[in-house]
Short mmCIF file of C-alpha atoms and ligand atoms in Angstrom, two decimals:
data_model
loop_
_atom_site.label_atom_id
_atom_site.label_comp_id
_atom_site.label_asym_id
_atom_site.label_seq_id
_atom_site.Cartn_x
_atom_site.Cartn_y
_atom_site.Cartn_z
CA MET Q 1 77.50 -40.21 -6.01
CA ASN Q 2 79.67 -37.63 -7.56
CA ARG Q 3 77.07 -36.51 -10.31
CA ILE Q 4 74.90 -36.03 -6.93
CA THR Q 5 77.49 -34.39 -4.94
CA ASN Q 6 78.52 -32.03 -8.17
CA ARG Q 7 74.45 -31.09 -8.30
CA SER Q 8 74.51 -30.31 -4.79
CA TRP Q 9 77.16 -28.02 -5.23
CA ILE Q 10 75.64 -26.37 -8.28
CA VAL Q 11 72.84 -26.13 -5.34
CA VAL Q 12 74.33 -24.55 -2.74
CA VAL Q 13 76.34 -21.75 -5.17
CA LEU Q 14 72.72 -20.63 -6.85
CA ALA Q 15 71.55 -20.57 -3.20
CA LEU Q 16 74.10 -18.44 -1.97
CA ALA Q 17 74.26 -16.33 -5.61
CA LEU Q 18 70.32 -15.54 -4.70
CA VAL Q 19 71.06 -14.74 -1.18
CA ALA Q 20 74.07 -12.66 -2.11
CA GLY Q 21 71.58 -10.88 -4.89
CA SER Q 22 68.86 -10.38 -2.65
CA VAL Q 23 70.98 -8.32 0.43
CA LEU Q 24 72.77 -6.51 -2.59
CA PHE Q 25 69.48 -5.51 -3.90
CA VAL Q 26 68.25 -4.35 -0.26
CA TRP Q 27 71.49 -2.72 0.65
CA GLU Q 28 70.57 -0.86 -2.83
CA PHE Q 29 67.17 0.46 -2.23
CA VAL Q 30 67.86 1.09 1.46
CA THR Q 31 70.71 3.34 0.72
CA GLN Q 32 69.40 4.60 -2.83
CA GLY Q 33 66.21 3.53 -2.96
CA PRO Q 34 65.78 7.71 -2.74
CA ASP Q 35 67.71 9.07 -5.33
CA TRP Q 36 65.65 6.24 -7.48
CA VAL Q 37 62.60 8.09 -6.85
CA TYR Q 38 64.29 11.71 -7.24
CA PHE Q 39 66.64 11.63 -10.02
CA SER Q 40 66.12 14.16 -12.50
CA GLY Q 41 62.91 13.05 -14.51
CA SER Q 42 61.16 10.54 -12.11
CA PRO Q 43 57.69 10.50 -12.92
CA HIS Q 44 56.78 10.07 -9.35
CA VAL Q 45 57.68 13.48 -8.69
CA TYR Q 46 59.07 15.94 -11.59
CA ASP Q 47 56.71 17.74 -14.12
CA GLY Q 48 59.96 19.40 -16.66
CA LEU Q 49 63.22 20.45 -14.42
CA LYS Q 50 60.70 21.38 -11.82
CA PRO Q 51 59.20 19.33 -8.53
CA GLU Q 52 55.51 18.58 -9.56
CA LYS Q 53 53.17 19.66 -6.71
CA GLY Q 54 53.92 21.24 -3.38
CA VAL Q 55 53.15 24.92 -2.11
CA LEU Q 56 55.46 27.95 -1.03
CA THR Q 57 54.07 30.43 1.81
CA ASP Q 58 55.90 33.64 3.63
CA ARG Q 59 56.41 33.24 7.91
CA ASN Q 60 52.74 34.09 7.86
CA GLY Q 61 51.27 31.65 6.11
CA VAL Q 62 50.93 34.17 2.53
CA LEU Q 63 50.62 31.60 -0.01
CA LEU Q 64 53.52 32.60 -2.67
CA LEU Q 65 53.13 30.08 -4.99
CA ASN Q 66 51.29 26.73 -5.51
CA LEU Q 67 53.07 24.60 -8.02
CA GLY Q 68 50.28 22.26 -8.40
CA GLU Q 69 47.91 24.77 -8.97
CA GLY Q 70 50.28 26.89 -11.24
CA THR Q 71 49.63 29.59 -8.93
CA TYR Q 72 51.60 32.74 -7.87
CA ALA Q 73 50.41 35.01 -4.87
CA THR Q 74 47.52 36.84 -5.55
CA ASP Q 75 49.14 40.49 -4.80
CA SER Q 76 50.89 41.83 -7.90
CA GLN Q 77 52.92 44.02 -5.36
CA VAL Q 78 53.78 40.17 -3.33
CA ARG Q 79 54.81 38.68 -6.70
CA ARG Q 80 56.94 41.13 -7.42
CA ALA Q 81 58.90 40.75 -3.97
CA MET Q 82 59.55 37.53 -4.12
CA LEU Q 83 60.64 36.64 -7.60
CA HIS Q 84 63.83 36.33 -6.66
CA TRP Q 85 62.59 33.48 -4.72
CA THR Q 86 59.46 31.65 -6.37
CA GLY Q 87 61.30 31.75 -9.41
CA ASP Q 88 59.00 32.16 -12.85
CA ARG Q 89 57.14 30.13 -14.81
CA GLN Q 90 60.01 30.68 -17.63
CA GLY Q 91 62.41 29.17 -15.74
CA ASN Q 92 65.25 32.18 -16.38
CA ILE Q 93 65.39 32.87 -12.54
CA ALA Q 94 66.97 29.36 -10.83
CA THR Q 95 65.40 28.71 -7.60
CA PRO Q 96 67.06 25.94 -5.92
CA LEU Q 97 64.78 25.46 -3.03
CA LEU Q 98 62.13 23.33 -3.56
CA SER Q 99 64.79 20.53 -5.34
CA GLN Q 100 66.54 20.73 -2.41
CA TYR Q 101 64.28 19.82 0.46
CA LEU Q 102 61.86 17.44 -2.51
CA ARG Q 103 62.55 14.47 -0.10
CA GLN Q 104 60.84 16.59 2.91
CA MET Q 105 58.32 18.01 0.30
CA THR Q 106 56.91 14.75 -0.67
CA GLY Q 107 57.36 13.34 2.63
CA PHE Q 108 59.06 9.91 0.98
CA ASP Q 109 59.58 6.92 2.93
CA LEU Q 110 61.31 2.96 2.26
CA LEU Q 111 58.04 1.46 3.26
CA ASN Q 112 55.48 3.97 1.69
CA GLY Q 113 57.31 5.43 -1.28
CA VAL Q 114 56.31 8.95 -2.55
CA TYR Q 115 53.03 8.64 -0.36
CA ALA Q 116 52.34 11.72 0.04
CA TYR Q 117 51.02 12.54 -3.19
CA ALA Q 118 47.99 10.65 -2.13
CA ASP Q 119 46.59 13.53 -0.03
CA ALA Q 120 48.31 16.40 0.83
CA PRO Q 121 51.54 18.16 -1.25
CA GLY Q 122 54.40 19.34 1.28
CA VAL Q 123 53.86 23.40 2.50
CA MET Q 124 57.24 24.93 2.74
CA GLU Q 125 57.44 27.68 5.21
CA LEU Q 126 59.83 30.34 4.14
CA THR Q 127 61.34 33.06 6.84
CA LEU Q 128 60.43 35.41 4.69
CA SER Q 129 57.88 37.64 5.52
CA ALA Q 130 55.51 38.79 2.31
CA LYS Q 131 54.90 42.64 4.24
CA VAL Q 132 58.47 43.30 4.98
CA GLN Q 133 59.37 42.22 1.44
CA THR Q 134 56.75 44.51 -0.63
CA ALA Q 135 58.24 47.65 2.09
CA ALA Q 136 61.48 47.27 0.73
CA LEU Q 137 60.53 46.67 -2.91
CA GLU Q 138 58.29 49.66 -2.77
CA ALA Q 139 61.53 51.68 -0.47
CA LEU Q 140 64.24 50.69 -3.21
CA GLY Q 141 61.84 52.59 -5.73
CA ASP Q 142 62.94 52.11 -9.37
CA ALA Q 143 66.70 51.34 -8.39
CA LYS Q 144 68.72 48.11 -8.54
CA GLY Q 145 69.88 46.45 -5.70
CA THR Q 146 69.35 44.52 -2.35
CA VAL Q 147 68.03 45.03 0.88
CA ALA Q 148 67.90 42.40 3.02
CA VAL Q 149 67.28 41.57 7.20
CA TYR Q 150 68.63 38.62 9.17
CA ASN Q 151 67.83 38.30 12.25
CA TYR Q 152 71.78 37.17 13.60
CA LYS Q 153 70.41 34.84 16.98
CA THR Q 154 68.41 32.64 14.70
CA GLY Q 155 69.81 32.66 11.24
CA GLN Q 156 66.18 33.72 9.67
CA ILE Q 157 65.84 36.32 7.08
CA LEU Q 158 62.95 38.71 6.51
CA CYS Q 159 63.54 40.23 3.86
CA ALA Q 160 65.89 39.72 0.76
CA VAL Q 161 64.37 41.74 -2.04
CA SER Q 162 66.42 41.81 -5.26
CA THR Q 163 65.18 44.64 -7.45
CA PRO Q 164 64.31 44.86 -10.87
CA SER Q 165 61.96 42.20 -10.54
CA PHE Q 166 58.91 42.14 -12.22
CA ASP Q 167 55.45 40.07 -11.78
CA PRO Q 168 55.61 36.27 -12.92
CA ASP Q 169 51.63 36.50 -14.14
CA ASP Q 170 52.59 39.63 -16.37
CA VAL Q 171 56.52 39.07 -18.03
CA PRO Q 172 57.75 41.64 -19.21
CA ASP Q 173 59.50 41.40 -22.94
CA VAL Q 174 63.06 41.56 -21.26
CA ALA Q 175 65.12 40.27 -24.17
CA GLY Q 176 63.51 43.26 -26.35
CA ASP Q 177 63.78 45.64 -23.78
CA THR Q 178 66.16 48.45 -24.83
CA SER Q 179 66.26 50.98 -22.03
CA GLY Q 180 68.44 49.10 -19.41
CA ILE Q 181 65.38 48.57 -16.62
CA TYR Q 182 65.86 45.13 -16.62
CA ASP Q 183 69.15 44.34 -16.72
CA GLY Q 184 70.12 41.28 -14.85
CA VAL Q 185 66.65 40.57 -13.41
CA TYR Q 186 67.33 37.20 -13.51
CA LEU Q 187 69.70 37.41 -10.69
CA ASN Q 188 69.38 37.54 -7.00
CA ARG Q 189 71.47 40.92 -6.50
CA PHE Q 190 71.50 39.27 -2.87
CA THR Q 191 73.11 35.86 -3.19
CA GLN Q 192 74.38 35.39 -6.71
CA VAL Q 193 76.08 38.85 -7.44
CA THR Q 194 79.06 40.93 -6.26
CA TYR Q 195 79.80 43.83 -5.77
CA THR Q 196 82.48 47.03 -4.96
CA PRO Q 197 82.34 47.48 -1.00
CA GLY Q 198 83.66 50.84 -0.18
CA SER Q 199 83.21 52.23 2.76
CA ILE Q 200 81.79 49.38 4.30
CA PHE Q 201 84.97 47.40 4.21
CA LYS Q 202 86.54 49.80 6.30
CA LEU Q 203 84.56 47.14 9.31
CA VAL Q 204 86.85 44.69 7.98
CA THR Q 205 89.60 46.57 8.68
CA THR Q 206 88.86 47.78 11.72
CA ALA Q 207 88.43 44.23 13.05
CA VAL Q 208 91.50 43.01 11.15
CA ALA Q 209 93.52 46.38 13.20
CA LEU Q 210 91.81 45.28 16.60
CA GLU Q 211 92.84 42.04 16.58
CA THR Q 212 96.45 42.59 15.28
CA ILE Q 213 97.17 45.85 16.16
CA PRO Q 214 97.93 45.97 20.19
CA ASP Q 215 98.27 49.98 20.69
CA ILE Q 216 95.53 51.02 17.38
CA LEU Q 217 92.89 52.08 19.93
CA ARG Q 218 95.50 54.88 20.94
CA GLN Q 219 96.68 55.88 18.00
CA ASP Q 220 96.10 58.94 17.02
CA PHE Q 221 96.03 59.77 13.26
CA THR Q 222 96.47 62.83 10.90
CA CYS Q 223 94.50 63.65 7.76
CA THR Q 224 95.64 66.98 5.18
CA GLY Q 225 92.93 65.10 2.68
CA VAL Q 226 95.29 63.81 0.54
CA LEU Q 227 98.33 60.95 1.05
CA GLU Q 228 101.52 60.49 -1.32
CA VAL Q 229 101.53 56.36 -1.41
CA GLY Q 230 104.01 54.49 -3.49
CA GLY Q 231 103.59 57.23 -6.52
CA GLY Q 232 99.94 57.21 -6.42
CA THR Q 233 97.62 59.56 -3.95
CA VAL Q 234 95.21 58.64 -1.55
CA THR Q 235 92.43 61.61 -0.76
CA CYS Q 236 89.49 62.00 0.97
CA GLU Q 237 86.74 64.58 0.55
CA ARG Q 238 88.42 67.32 2.70
CA ALA Q 239 91.03 67.30 5.47
CA HIS Q 240 89.72 65.81 8.82
CA GLY Q 241 92.33 66.89 11.47
CA THR Q 242 93.50 64.53 13.86
CA MET Q 243 92.22 61.93 15.87
CA GLY Q 244 91.56 58.37 17.08
CA LEU Q 245 90.54 55.22 15.46
CA TYR Q 246 86.60 56.02 16.67
CA GLU Q 247 86.47 59.35 15.18
CA ALA Q 248 88.46 58.16 11.69
CA LEU Q 249 85.60 55.19 10.92
CA ALA Q 250 83.18 58.05 12.09
CA ASN Q 251 84.50 60.17 9.50
CA SER Q 252 85.46 57.45 7.30
CA CYS Q 253 88.63 58.58 6.60
CA ASN Q 254 90.55 56.78 3.74
CA CYS Q 255 93.73 58.65 4.60
CA THR Q 256 93.78 56.97 7.94
CA TYR Q 257 92.72 53.47 6.66
CA ALA Q 258 95.11 53.63 4.37
CA ASN Q 259 97.63 53.81 6.91
CA ILE Q 260 96.02 50.93 8.47
CA ALA Q 261 96.18 49.00 5.45
CA GLN Q 262 99.73 49.27 5.86
CA GLN Q 263 100.43 49.10 9.35
CA ILE Q 264 98.23 45.29 8.88
CA GLY Q 265 100.00 44.17 5.92
CA GLY Q 266 98.69 42.55 2.81
CA GLU Q 267 99.32 39.49 3.49
CA ARG Q 268 97.97 39.48 6.70
CA LEU Q 269 95.06 41.60 5.29
CA GLN Q 270 94.03 38.73 3.24
CA ARG Q 271 94.56 35.86 5.58
CA TYR Q 272 91.75 37.95 8.01
CA ALA Q 273 89.48 38.65 5.21
CA GLU Q 274 89.12 34.74 4.22
CA ALA Q 275 89.02 33.93 8.25
CA PHE Q 276 86.18 36.29 8.36
CA GLY Q 277 84.54 34.52 5.10
CA ILE Q 278 84.52 37.54 3.28
CA THR Q 279 86.22 35.80 0.18
CA GLY Q 280 84.48 32.96 0.47
CA LYS Q 281 80.79 31.15 -0.38
CA LEU Q 282 78.14 30.87 2.07
CA SER Q 283 75.61 28.08 0.98
CA PHE Q 284 72.13 27.51 3.13
CA ASP Q 285 69.16 26.10 1.86
CA GLY Q 286 70.53 24.99 -1.87
CA TYR Q 287 71.86 28.15 -2.67
CA SER Q 288 75.43 28.75 -2.54
CA THR Q 289 76.86 32.57 -2.30
CA ALA Q 290 78.69 34.34 -5.10
CA ALA Q 291 82.53 34.28 -3.55
CA GLY Q 292 83.71 37.88 -2.48
CA SER Q 293 87.25 38.96 -3.32
CA LEU Q 294 90.49 40.53 -2.21
CA ASN Q 295 94.08 41.16 -3.96
CA ALA Q 296 95.85 42.27 -0.83
CA ALA Q 297 98.37 39.63 -0.37
CA ASP Q 298 100.64 40.90 -3.57
CA ALA Q 299 99.57 43.97 -3.51
CA SER Q 300 101.41 47.19 -3.79
CA LEU Q 301 101.71 50.06 -1.44
CA TYR Q 302 99.25 51.44 -2.93
CA GLU Q 303 96.56 48.79 -4.21
CA LEU Q 304 97.22 48.23 -0.58
CA SER Q 305 95.68 51.13 0.77
CA TRP Q 306 93.05 51.50 -1.49
CA ALA Q 307 92.73 47.57 -0.85
CA GLY Q 308 91.97 48.42 3.33
CA ILE Q 309 89.51 51.41 1.59
CA GLY Q 310 87.34 48.85 0.01
CA GLN Q 311 88.45 50.25 -3.17
CA HIS Q 312 91.00 48.52 -5.25
CA THR Q 313 89.73 45.01 -6.85
CA ASP Q 314 87.67 44.35 -3.89
CA LEU Q 315 84.25 42.55 -3.70
CA VAL Q 316 81.75 41.29 -1.41
CA ASN Q 317 78.71 39.38 -1.82
CA PRO Q 318 75.93 41.24 -0.23
CA CYS Q 319 74.36 37.84 2.06
CA GLN Q 320 78.10 37.28 2.97
CA PHE Q 321 79.15 40.71 4.22
CA LEU Q 322 75.45 40.90 6.09
CA SER Q 323 76.52 37.18 8.27
CA PHE Q 324 80.12 39.56 9.10
CA VAL Q 325 77.98 41.86 10.09
CA GLY Q 326 75.77 39.53 12.07
CA ALA Q 327 78.97 38.06 13.66
CA ILE Q 328 80.13 41.71 15.10
CA ALA Q 329 76.15 42.11 16.18
CA ASN Q 330 76.54 38.76 17.79
CA GLY Q 331 79.70 39.26 19.54
CA GLY Q 332 82.00 37.16 17.05
CA ALA Q 333 80.75 34.49 16.03
CA GLY Q 334 77.44 35.08 13.63
CA THR Q 335 74.44 32.21 12.45
CA VAL Q 336 74.01 31.02 8.80
CA PRO Q 337 71.61 32.90 7.27
CA HIS Q 338 68.12 30.88 6.10
CA VAL Q 339 65.32 30.66 4.43
CA VAL Q 340 63.36 28.23 4.82
CA ASP Q 341 61.70 27.49 8.16
CA ARG Q 342 59.77 24.58 8.13
CA ILE Q 343 57.88 21.89 5.20
CA THR Q 344 54.90 20.07 6.24
CA VAL Q 345 52.92 17.24 5.12
CA GLY Q 346 49.69 17.07 5.89
CA ASP Q 347 50.15 16.86 9.32
CA ARG Q 348 53.81 15.60 9.86
CA VAL Q 349 56.38 17.78 10.30
CA THR Q 350 59.42 16.32 7.46
CA TYR Q 351 61.75 19.49 8.29
CA ARG Q 352 62.51 22.32 10.72
CA ALA Q 353 65.31 25.07 10.40
CA GLU Q 354 67.90 25.16 13.37
CA PRO Q 355 69.83 28.15 14.53
CA GLU Q 356 73.29 26.65 12.90
CA ARG Q 357 76.47 28.59 14.23
CA MET Q 358 79.13 29.54 12.63
CA ASP Q 359 82.91 29.61 13.91
CA ARG Q 360 84.25 32.59 15.86
CA ILE Q 361 85.77 34.74 13.10
CA MET Q 362 86.83 37.39 15.70
CA SER Q 363 87.36 37.91 19.48
CA ALA Q 364 84.19 38.91 22.07
CA ASP Q 365 86.54 42.28 22.70
CA THR Q 366 86.68 43.09 18.92
CA ALA Q 367 82.97 43.17 18.38
CA ARG Q 368 82.47 44.55 21.53
CA ILE Q 369 83.91 47.39 20.38
CA LEU Q 370 82.99 47.30 16.63
CA ARG Q 371 79.64 47.51 17.60
CA GLU Q 372 80.31 50.78 19.78
CA MET Q 373 82.09 52.29 17.10
CA MET Q 374 79.34 51.63 14.87
CA ARG Q 375 76.90 52.91 17.33
CA ASN Q 376 79.38 56.10 17.21
CA ASN Q 377 78.70 56.45 13.97
CA VAL Q 378 75.15 57.22 13.46
CA GLU Q 379 75.31 58.84 17.02
CA GLU Q 380 78.31 61.35 15.01
CA LYS Q 381 77.78 61.00 11.87
CA TYR Q 382 74.77 59.83 10.84
CA GLY Q 383 72.26 61.03 12.98
CA ASP Q 384 69.80 59.00 14.94
CA GLU Q 385 67.00 61.61 13.42
CA ASN Q 386 66.87 58.83 10.96
CA PHE Q 387 65.89 56.31 12.53
CA PRO Q 388 63.11 57.69 14.83
CA ASP Q 389 62.14 54.76 16.85
CA ILE Q 390 65.31 52.33 16.38
CA LEU Q 391 68.10 52.55 18.05
CA VAL Q 392 70.60 51.47 14.83
CA CYS Q 393 74.51 51.11 14.58
CA ALA Q 394 75.59 51.53 11.04
CA LYS Q 395 78.83 51.89 8.53
CA SER Q 396 78.19 53.83 5.15
CA GLY Q 397 79.99 52.89 1.54
CA THR Q 398 79.98 54.73 -1.33
CA ALA Q 399 81.49 52.63 -3.88
CA GLU Q 400 82.78 54.31 -7.10
CA MET Q 401 82.85 52.51 -9.86
CA ASP Q 402 85.02 52.51 -13.70
CA GLY Q 403 83.46 54.63 -15.81
CA ASP Q 404 80.96 57.26 -16.20
CA VAL Q 405 78.69 56.26 -13.44
CA ALA Q 406 77.16 57.13 -10.22
CA SER Q 407 78.72 55.97 -6.64
CA ASN Q 408 76.79 52.59 -5.81
CA ALA Q 409 75.52 53.37 -2.38
CA LEU Q 410 75.76 50.62 0.59
CA PHE Q 411 74.43 50.95 3.98
CA THR Q 412 75.42 48.18 6.59
CA GLY Q 413 74.79 47.50 10.48
CA PHE Q 414 72.10 46.02 12.62
CA VAL Q 415 69.66 47.37 15.31
CA MET Q 416 70.64 47.28 18.80
CA ASP Q 417 68.04 45.83 20.81
CA GLU Q 418 67.62 42.51 22.38
CA GLU Q 419 63.99 41.97 21.18
CA TYR Q 420 65.07 43.05 17.37
CA PRO Q 421 68.39 40.71 16.88
CA LEU Q 422 68.67 42.36 13.45
CA ALA Q 423 70.86 42.63 11.27
CA PHE Q 424 70.71 44.22 7.83
CA ILE Q 425 72.74 45.31 3.85
CA VAL Q 426 71.24 47.66 1.41
CA VAL Q 427 72.89 47.96 -1.54
CA VAL Q 428 71.44 50.65 -3.98
CA GLN Q 429 73.00 50.49 -7.54
CA GLU Q 430 74.60 54.60 -8.92
CA GLY Q 431 72.52 55.03 -5.35
CA GLY Q 432 75.47 58.01 -4.75
CA TYR Q 433 76.22 58.24 -0.87
CA GLY Q 434 75.72 55.11 0.74
CA SER Q 435 73.88 57.14 4.15
CA HIS Q 436 72.04 59.56 2.02
CA THR Q 437 70.86 56.49 0.05
CA GLY Q 438 70.50 54.14 2.26
CA MET Q 439 68.94 55.02 5.90
CA PRO Q 440 65.73 56.21 4.68
CA ILE Q 441 65.29 52.51 3.04
CA ILE Q 442 66.51 50.99 6.14
CA ASN Q 443 64.76 52.42 7.95
CA LYS Q 444 61.27 51.82 6.35
CA VAL Q 445 62.50 47.87 6.38
CA LEU Q 446 63.46 47.93 9.23
CA THR Q 447 60.38 49.26 10.95
CA ALA Q 448 58.26 46.20 8.93
CA CYS Q 449 60.30 44.48 10.18
CA MET Q 450 59.33 44.97 13.86
CA GLU Q 451 55.40 45.33 13.43
CA VAL Q 452 55.95 41.55 11.49
CA LEU Q 453 58.01 40.33 14.94
CA ASP Q 454 55.51 42.55 17.51
CA GLU Q 455 52.60 40.71 15.88
CA GLU Q 456 53.55 37.49 15.56
ZN1 LIG A 1 90.73 61.89 6.21
#
């Protein structure tokens, strides 16, 4: 009897162990099944380090990349313009898009596994326009830099070109090049690089001043062309005379902005710039941008003056700064930019991007006044004749660089038109004056954007 009881207990214990094991297996299958399939090197989906199949198109269905067939766009200019989003065959240019959305691209589910490979590969439709990308590539010419435009209401990036570039179907000898034309060619200058902002940073300083100095719009500033600060000198190109805040931004008066930075104070300028996202990273679609930097909190008065002007050790990332300008255009709260619009597998939509609002970073009043000031810049200084068919609000920057090199040209702003809620940024390395270099480029690119939107 005892022996039978003992055996019964052993059977019960074994049965319980089986049940527990089954529960554990099912639990792990449900929770980790996708990870088992998608671990790097899984024979189901990977060919080496890249996803094996999948098609990438622009916003209008223009083929950019067919992984299964190993082909890029048929047009070489499109291949060059899209290089930093499609990547190259050698893997020198990192593009996380396809691996980020591997599940949606392959249509994995628990019952069927990776069923999509049996028939159609996933198709990822980007928000980028091949037509606008090539217009931007041609507008930049031989210059190094980036041009980007995004819809600040939906977050869709229509254009983000990085130069220099090359044709992935005709790869140059980058390592053996001594001319310098391919310096940094593997970097996506829109997401991975930071630049000294120069005077486009005055938008940040102005926003902080509007938020924190109650009488800033009633103050008068006098510029003699030179301001002695803490043993150093801040200079303007000429004496701007006496002016209010609107005119100070339009003149891009360094002496006034040194004064304003001092009124704000280093700690406060730092705190607000961080809250604006200027020093942080922005993440979307598997990308994480380079982080900007500002060292104002512990700066000397002289350093703080230049920090408020966009020099000192200030650095901004073009994508991050574009989203800041988008927030100004959009009433004080921005929208996270994105490049992936939707993914389909066969006739199933497995992913669709939705506008993702960011937290409010400035009051609606501050945003409204900044919009007026940026409109005033174009009316009074840059000239509406440079944008024959577009109402533009903007700020230029001419960032002085160390050493014997020309300044970097920057130009950022947005279109004031409900039909075309587009914000933009242009960076041209060693491009000289921001407005002079930036305006013809962005006029061509915005015109192409509006044509594309009109056709949709
Ligand atoms: Zn001045």
